[in-house]
């Protein structure tokens, strides 16, 4: 059983429902937020291992929400994968420039989404292991 938790942020319930179904089938712990303020509360309550973020939402775009998340030092390391109907290179470039790690276009291809999620969760786990190893090395060196 997977321990990774994923936060899906999209203002369209049908998009949330689809991603929820797909991710739960893979045994991920999934939380959903229909609006950016809900997403921020969810992140504060339990830091997700990965965020799937829609670009086009009322009140605050996914780009704006990403900037808010990345400004918080406690959350800056959360990988954010944008999921959008926009397929222009300028949209992708903007997503990467503000801290997104990937960009998936709608309609989603389930196999592709799952592969990208697995890759980013693996990278995140390796980063955590690397930090732990560096801390252990530093501790050993300072003990000498």
Coordinates of C-alpha atoms in Angstrom, one line a residue:
X1 CA 0.0 0.0 0.0
X2 CA 1.3 3.4 -1.0
X3 CA 2.0 6.0 1.7
X4 CA 2.3 9.0 -0.6
X5 CA -0.4 11.6 -0.4
X6 CA -1.4 13.7 -3.4
X7 CA -3.4 16.9 -3.4
X8 CA -5.5 17.5 -6.5
X9 CA -6.7 21.1 -7.0
X10 CA -9.2 21.7 -9.7
X11 CA -12.4 23.8 -9.8
X12 CA -14.3 21.2 -11.9
X13 CA -15.8 18.4 -9.8
X14 CA -15.7 16.0 -12.9
X15 CA -11.9 16.5 -13.2
X16 CA -11.4 15.9 -9.5
X17 CA -13.6 12.8 -9.7
X18 CA -11.6 11.3 -12.6
X19 CA -8.2 11.9 -11.0
X20 CA -9.4 10.7 -7.6
X21 CA -10.6 7.5 -9.1
X22 CA -7.4 6.9 -11.1
X23 CA -5.1 7.7 -8.1
X24 CA -7.1 5.7 -5.5
X25 CA -7.0 2.7 -7.8
X26 CA -3.2 3.0 -7.5
X27 CA -3.5 3.1 -3.7
X28 CA -2.4 6.7 -3.3
X29 CA -3.9 8.8 -0.5
X30 CA -5.7 11.5 -2.3
X31 CA -7.2 14.8 -1.1
X32 CA -9.1 17.2 -3.3
X33 CA -9.6 20.9 -3.3
X34 CA -12.1 22.8 -5.5
X35 CA -10.6 26.3 -4.7
X36 CA -7.2 27.6 -4.0
X37 CA -8.0 28.7 -0.4
X38 CA -9.1 25.1 0.3
X39 CA -5.9 23.9 -1.2
X40 CA -3.8 26.1 1.1
X41 CA -5.7 24.9 4.2
X42 CA -5.2 21.3 3.1
X43 CA -1.4 21.9 2.6
X44 CA -1.2 23.4 6.1
X45 CA -3.1 20.5 7.6
X46 CA -1.0 17.8 6.0
X47 CA 1.9 18.5 3.6
X48 CA 1.3 16.6 0.4
X49 CA 4.0 14.6 -1.3
X50 CA 2.8 16.0 -4.7
X51 CA 0.3 18.5 -6.0
X52 CA -1.7 18.2 -9.2
X53 CA -2.8 21.7 -10.0
X54 CA -5.2 23.0 -12.6
X55 CA -4.1 26.3 -14.3
X56 CA -7.5 27.9 -15.0
X57 CA -9.5 28.6 -11.8
X58 CA -11.6 31.5 -10.8
X59 CA -10.4 33.9 -8.1
X60 CA -6.8 32.7 -8.3
X61 CA -5.1 30.9 -11.1
X62 CA -3.0 27.8 -10.6
X63 CA 0.1 29.9 -11.4
X64 CA -0.8 32.3 -8.6
X65 CA -1.4 29.5 -6.2
X66 CA 1.9 27.9 -7.1
X67 CA 3.7 31.2 -6.3
X68 CA 2.0 31.3 -2.9
X69 CA 3.0 27.7 -2.1
X70 CA 6.6 28.2 -3.3
X71 CA 7.0 31.4 -1.2
X72 CA 6.5 29.3 2.0
X73 CA 9.8 27.7 3.0
X74 CA 8.0 24.8 4.6
X75 CA 6.2 24.0 1.3
X76 CA 8.6 25.2 -1.4
X77 CA 9.9 21.6 -1.9
X78 CA 6.5 20.1 -2.8
X79 CA 6.5 19.1 -6.4
X80 CA 3.7 20.7 -8.4
X81 CA 2.5 19.2 -11.6
X82 CA 0.3 21.5 -13.6
X83 CA -2.7 19.9 -15.4
X84 CA -4.2 22.1 -18.0
X85 CA -6.2 22.4 -21.2
X86 CA -3.7 25.0 -22.3
X87 CA -1.1 23.5 -24.6
X88 CA 1.0 26.4 -25.8
X89 CA 4.7 26.5 -25.1
X90 CA 4.3 29.9 -23.3
X91 CA 2.0 28.2 -20.8
X92 CA 4.4 25.4 -20.2
X93 CA 7.3 27.9 -19.8
X94 CA 5.4 30.0 -17.3
X95 CA 4.6 26.8 -15.3
X96 CA 8.3 25.8 -15.1
X97 CA 9.5 29.4 -14.4
X98 CA 7.4 29.6 -11.3
X99 CA 8.4 26.3 -9.8
X100 CA 6.3 23.6 -11.5
X101 CA 8.1 20.3 -12.1
X102 CA 5.9 19.1 -14.9
X103 CA 3.0 20.0 -17.2
X104 CA 0.3 17.6 -18.3
X105 CA -2.4 18.6 -20.9
X106 CA -6.1 17.7 -20.7
X107 CA -7.7 15.5 -21.6
X108 CA -5.3 13.4 -19.5
X109 CA -3.9 10.1 -20.6
X110 CA -4.1 7.9 -17.5
X111 CA -0.9 5.9 -18.3
X112 CA 1.1 9.0 -18.8
X113 CA -0.2 10.8 -15.7
X114 CA 0.6 7.8 -13.5
X115 CA 4.1 7.4 -15.0
X116 CA 4.8 11.1 -14.4
X117 CA 3.5 10.9 -10.8
X118 CA 5.5 7.9 -10.0
X119 CA 8.7 9.6 -11.4
X120 CA 8.2 12.7 -9.4
X121 CA 7.4 10.8 -6.2
X122 CA 10.5 8.7 -6.7
X123 CA 12.6 11.9 -7.2
X124 CA 11.1 13.4 -4.0
X125 CA 11.9 10.2 -2.0
X126 CA 15.5 10.3 -3.3
X127 CA 15.8 13.9 -2.3
X128 CA 14.7 13.1 1.2
X129 CA 17.1 10.2 1.4
X130 CA 19.9 12.5 0.1
X131 CA 19.2 15.1 2.8
X132 CA 19.1 12.4 5.5
X133 CA 22.5 11.0 4.3
X134 CA 24.0 14.5 4.2
X135 CA 22.8 15.2 7.7
X136 CA 24.3 11.9 8.9
X137 CA 27.6 12.7 7.2
X138 CA 27.7 16.1 8.7
X139 CA 27.0 14.7 12.1
X140 CA 29.8 12.1 11.7
X141 CA 32.3 14.8 10.5
X142 CA 31.5 17.1 13.4
X143 CA 31.8 14.2 15.9
X144 CA 35.4 13.6 14.7

